[in-house]
Short mmCIF file of C-alpha atoms in Angstrom, two decimals:
data_model
loop_
_atom_site.label_atom_id
_atom_site.label_comp_id
_atom_site.label_asym_id
_atom_site.label_seq_id
_atom_site.Cartn_x
_atom_site.Cartn_y
_atom_site.Cartn_z
CA GLY U 129 -58.53 -119.41 -25.38
CA ALA U 130 -57.70 -122.53 -27.33
CA GLY U 131 -54.99 -123.74 -24.99
CA VAL U 132 -53.51 -123.24 -21.54
CA SER U 133 -51.86 -119.86 -21.33
CA GLN U 134 -49.03 -119.08 -18.93
CA SER U 135 -47.23 -115.86 -18.16
CA PRO U 136 -44.55 -114.73 -18.01
CA SER U 137 -42.80 -117.16 -20.33
CA ASN U 138 -39.46 -116.17 -18.83
CA LYS U 139 -38.65 -114.56 -15.52
CA VAL U 140 -35.22 -113.68 -14.18
CA THR U 141 -35.12 -112.52 -10.59
CA GLU U 142 -32.69 -111.95 -7.79
CA LYS U 143 -32.46 -114.22 -4.80
CA GLY U 144 -34.86 -113.11 -2.09
CA LYS U 145 -37.41 -111.47 -4.39
CA ASP U 146 -41.01 -112.65 -4.71
CA VAL U 147 -42.38 -113.87 -8.04
CA GLU U 148 -45.87 -114.49 -9.31
CA LEU U 149 -46.69 -116.87 -12.14
CA ARG U 150 -50.04 -116.93 -13.87
CA CYS U 151 -52.02 -119.67 -15.57
CA ASP U 152 -55.18 -119.35 -17.62
CA PRO U 153 -56.67 -122.83 -18.20
CA ILE U 154 -58.70 -124.10 -21.10
CA SER U 155 -62.26 -122.86 -20.81
CA GLY U 156 -64.50 -125.46 -19.20
CA HIS U 157 -61.67 -127.42 -17.62
CA THR U 158 -62.43 -127.82 -13.93
CA ALA U 159 -59.08 -129.27 -12.88
CA LEU U 160 -55.87 -127.27 -12.77
CA TYR U 161 -52.41 -128.49 -11.85
CA TRP U 162 -49.03 -126.91 -11.23
CA TYR U 163 -45.88 -128.93 -11.84
CA ARG U 164 -42.22 -128.02 -11.61
CA GLN U 165 -39.55 -129.35 -13.94
CA ARG U 166 -35.91 -128.76 -13.15
CA LEU U 167 -33.40 -128.98 -15.97
CA GLY U 168 -33.10 -132.57 -17.19
CA GLN U 169 -35.52 -133.84 -14.57
CA GLY U 170 -39.03 -135.21 -14.50
CA LEU U 171 -42.21 -133.42 -13.53
CA GLU U 172 -42.68 -132.69 -9.85
CA PHE U 173 -46.29 -132.22 -8.68
CA LEU U 174 -46.90 -129.02 -6.73
CA ILE U 175 -50.62 -128.35 -6.30
CA TYR U 176 -54.00 -129.31 -7.70
CA PHE U 177 -57.32 -127.43 -7.89
CA GLN U 178 -60.66 -129.03 -8.70
CA GLY U 179 -63.66 -126.75 -8.98
CA ASN U 180 -64.52 -125.19 -5.64
CA SER U 181 -63.00 -128.01 -3.57
CA ALA U 182 -60.09 -127.43 -1.22
CA PRO U 183 -56.84 -127.63 -3.20
CA ASP U 184 -54.36 -130.45 -2.75
CA LYS U 185 -51.21 -128.65 -1.64
CA SER U 186 -49.27 -131.78 -0.77
CA GLY U 187 -46.57 -131.16 -3.37
CA LEU U 188 -45.61 -127.64 -2.36
CA PRO U 189 -41.94 -127.87 -1.31
CA SER U 190 -42.03 -125.19 1.39
CA ASP U 191 -44.20 -122.48 2.90
CA ARG U 192 -42.58 -120.01 0.51
CA PHE U 193 -44.82 -121.47 -2.18
CA SER U 194 -48.52 -120.72 -2.42
CA ALA U 195 -51.16 -120.79 -5.09
CA GLU U 196 -54.65 -119.48 -5.59
CA ARG U 197 -57.43 -120.09 -8.03
CA THR U 198 -60.71 -118.29 -8.24
CA GLY U 199 -63.49 -120.68 -9.22
CA GLU U 200 -62.61 -122.42 -12.47
CA SER U 201 -60.54 -119.61 -13.88
CA VAL U 202 -57.08 -118.16 -13.59
CA SER U 203 -54.56 -119.49 -11.09
CA THR U 204 -51.55 -117.74 -9.62
CA LEU U 205 -48.48 -119.47 -8.17
CA THR U 206 -46.48 -117.26 -5.84
CA ILE U 207 -42.95 -117.96 -4.67
CA GLN U 208 -41.74 -115.75 -1.84
CA ARG U 209 -38.09 -115.04 -1.02
CA THR U 210 -36.88 -116.97 -4.04
CA GLN U 211 -33.84 -119.20 -3.76
CA GLN U 212 -31.52 -120.45 -6.50
CA GLU U 213 -32.94 -123.96 -6.17
CA ASP U 214 -36.32 -122.56 -7.23
CA SER U 215 -34.92 -122.14 -10.75
CA ALA U 216 -37.00 -124.37 -12.99
CA VAL U 217 -39.78 -124.40 -15.53
CA TYR U 218 -43.16 -124.13 -13.85
CA LEU U 219 -45.81 -125.91 -15.86
CA CYS U 220 -49.52 -125.42 -15.53
CA ALA U 221 -51.98 -127.97 -16.89
CA SER U 222 -55.74 -128.21 -17.01
CA SER U 223 -58.01 -131.19 -17.41
CA LEU U 224 -61.66 -131.88 -17.95
CA GLU U 225 -62.95 -133.37 -14.70
CA ALA U 226 -59.51 -134.49 -13.51
CA ARG U 227 -59.34 -137.54 -15.72
CA GLY U 228 -55.58 -137.41 -16.05
CA GLU U 229 -55.63 -136.23 -19.65
CA LEU U 230 -53.69 -133.09 -18.95
CA PHE U 231 -53.18 -130.23 -21.35
CA PHE U 232 -50.06 -128.27 -20.53
CA GLY U 233 -49.19 -124.66 -21.06
CA GLU U 234 -45.81 -123.68 -22.47
CA GLY U 235 -44.46 -123.07 -18.99
CA SER U 236 -42.84 -120.21 -17.13
CA ARG U 237 -39.06 -120.47 -16.98
CA LEU U 238 -37.83 -119.03 -13.70
CA THR U 239 -34.18 -118.19 -13.18
CA VAL U 240 -33.07 -117.04 -9.75
CA LEU U 241 -29.68 -115.36 -9.74
CA GLN L 75 -45.50 -143.34 -2.60
CA LYS L 76 -46.00 -144.19 -6.22
CA GLU L 77 -42.83 -144.81 -8.20
CA VAL L 78 -42.62 -144.80 -11.94
CA GLU L 79 -39.44 -146.10 -13.52
CA GLN L 80 -38.25 -145.46 -17.04
CA ASN L 81 -34.92 -146.04 -18.72
CA SER L 82 -33.56 -142.55 -19.28
CA GLY L 83 -31.95 -143.54 -22.58
CA PRO L 84 -31.10 -142.22 -25.00
CA LEU L 85 -32.76 -144.89 -27.08
CA SER L 86 -31.57 -144.67 -30.65
CA VAL L 87 -33.46 -146.35 -33.49
CA PRO L 88 -33.09 -146.02 -37.26
CA GLU L 89 -35.81 -144.33 -39.24
CA GLY L 90 -38.57 -146.78 -40.14
CA ALA L 91 -37.86 -149.12 -37.22
CA ILE L 92 -40.07 -149.87 -34.23
CA ALA L 93 -39.23 -147.95 -31.06
CA SER L 94 -40.17 -149.68 -27.81
CA LEU L 95 -40.44 -147.61 -24.65
CA ASN L 96 -41.04 -149.24 -21.30
CA CYS L 97 -42.29 -148.14 -17.93
CA THR L 98 -42.70 -150.04 -14.67
CA TYR L 99 -44.55 -148.90 -11.60
CA SER L 100 -44.71 -149.83 -7.96
CA ASP L 101 -48.32 -149.18 -6.93
CA ARG L 102 -50.63 -152.08 -7.80
CA GLY L 103 -53.60 -149.78 -7.25
CA SER L 104 -52.69 -147.69 -10.27
CA GLN L 105 -55.61 -147.52 -12.66
CA SER L 106 -54.93 -145.08 -15.44
CA PHE L 107 -51.81 -144.84 -17.55
CA PHE L 108 -50.65 -142.13 -19.88
CA TRP L 109 -47.85 -141.45 -22.33
CA TYR L 110 -46.77 -137.88 -22.88
CA ARG L 111 -44.27 -136.67 -25.46
CA GLN L 112 -42.01 -133.73 -24.68
CA TYR L 113 -39.90 -132.11 -27.33
CA SER L 114 -36.78 -130.33 -26.13
CA GLY L 115 -37.68 -126.98 -24.64
CA LYS L 116 -41.40 -127.61 -24.99
CA SER L 117 -44.15 -128.72 -22.64
CA PRO L 118 -45.49 -132.29 -22.52
CA GLU L 119 -48.36 -133.31 -24.77
CA LEU L 120 -50.60 -136.31 -24.31
CA ILE L 121 -50.27 -138.96 -27.01
CA MET L 122 -51.91 -142.05 -25.52
CA PHE L 123 -53.82 -143.24 -22.51
CA ILE L 124 -54.80 -146.76 -21.52
CA TYR L 125 -56.97 -148.02 -18.70
CA SER L 126 -57.39 -151.75 -19.39
CA ASN L 127 -55.00 -154.65 -19.79
CA GLY L 128 -54.00 -155.34 -23.35
CA ASP L 129 -53.14 -153.23 -26.35
CA LYS L 130 -54.52 -149.93 -27.57
CA GLU L 131 -53.59 -148.70 -31.01
CA ASP L 132 -53.74 -145.19 -32.40
CA GLY L 133 -52.09 -144.73 -35.76
CA ARG L 134 -48.40 -145.57 -35.46
CA PHE L 135 -48.63 -145.74 -31.67
CA THR L 136 -49.57 -148.77 -29.58
CA ALA L 137 -49.81 -148.69 -25.79
CA GLN L 138 -49.58 -152.00 -23.96
CA LEU L 139 -50.62 -152.51 -20.36
CA ASN L 140 -49.95 -155.50 -18.13
CA LYS L 141 -51.21 -154.81 -14.62
CA ALA L 142 -50.13 -158.20 -13.27
CA SER L 143 -46.53 -157.46 -14.22
CA GLN L 144 -46.91 -153.75 -13.47
CA TYR L 145 -45.60 -152.44 -16.71
CA VAL L 146 -46.85 -150.28 -19.51
CA SER L 147 -45.11 -149.81 -22.82
CA LEU L 148 -45.36 -147.65 -25.90
CA LEU L 149 -44.50 -148.92 -29.36
CA ILE L 150 -43.91 -146.50 -32.19
CA ARG L 151 -44.01 -148.12 -35.60
CA ASP L 152 -42.28 -146.70 -38.66
CA SER L 153 -40.33 -144.28 -36.46
CA GLN L 154 -39.67 -140.87 -37.94
CA PRO L 155 -37.04 -138.27 -37.03
CA SER L 156 -39.94 -136.10 -35.86
CA ASP L 157 -40.61 -138.70 -33.15
CA SER L 158 -37.32 -137.77 -31.50
CA ALA L 159 -38.35 -136.49 -28.09
CA THR L 160 -38.55 -137.51 -24.44
CA TYR L 161 -41.45 -139.80 -23.65
CA LEU L 162 -42.96 -139.54 -20.19
CA CYS L 163 -44.94 -142.31 -18.58
CA ALA L 164 -47.56 -141.18 -16.05
CA LEU L 165 -50.17 -142.90 -13.93
CA SER L 166 -52.88 -142.29 -11.39
CA GLY L 167 -54.69 -144.43 -8.86
CA ALA L 168 -58.37 -145.27 -8.60
CA GLY L 169 -60.39 -142.12 -8.09
CA SER L 170 -57.20 -140.10 -7.94
CA TYR L 171 -56.54 -136.96 -9.88
CA GLN L 172 -52.86 -136.74 -9.15
CA LEU L 173 -50.59 -137.93 -11.94
CA THR L 174 -47.19 -139.33 -11.04
CA PHE L 175 -44.68 -138.97 -13.83
CA GLY L 176 -41.59 -140.96 -14.64
CA LYS L 177 -38.42 -139.09 -15.55
CA GLY L 178 -38.83 -139.97 -19.19
CA THR L 179 -36.97 -141.84 -21.91
CA LYS L 180 -35.19 -139.84 -24.56
CA LEU L 181 -35.77 -141.27 -28.03
CA SER L 182 -33.57 -140.42 -30.98
CA VAL L 183 -34.65 -141.55 -34.45
CA ILE L 184 -31.69 -141.58 -36.80
CA PRO L 185 -32.41 -140.72 -40.47
#
């Protein structure tokens, strides 16, 4: 596709449920990032994938968070046993060769009740 | 731990004026600097990047980098109401892929 595609755009869930967020990067972009943005706050780095290298998971806030990416394609961010503090917009971005020129998707807005 | 500081604003300027947005950072090893614009309810979009000391101009936008003083700024000339948005400063270190973002400055251009 022409841009980074994320789904779902909105997700409302109950506390304790698991959620899965999907990101389809720009074709040919080897780098893929997940960021979290709480209301009125800046972007918080979560995880980074570059090609077939081991991902940088240093930003994941707890072991309830995990992410996968197959090759240079789709990535999935999974949040288990959701908590209210997980409510945020989850932004995916891709980049050509990790040069810092990130292209963001429209985000997945997660609301945990 | 890299820190990126921005005045949260809001910064209000009249239409047609120059808007000046500033960003300071703590890590002297930072190499690459980016300005992203984020409209309310939308995702960030890249508007400028700068790697070397000095000025870089692109249309109405000028990025200025001073590594010795550890600041980077964005000037918007002939500001338009459509420039009203939050501007995020971001940086990365040498050979690093991880961008650290500031919390952003909210700009309001008054018609």
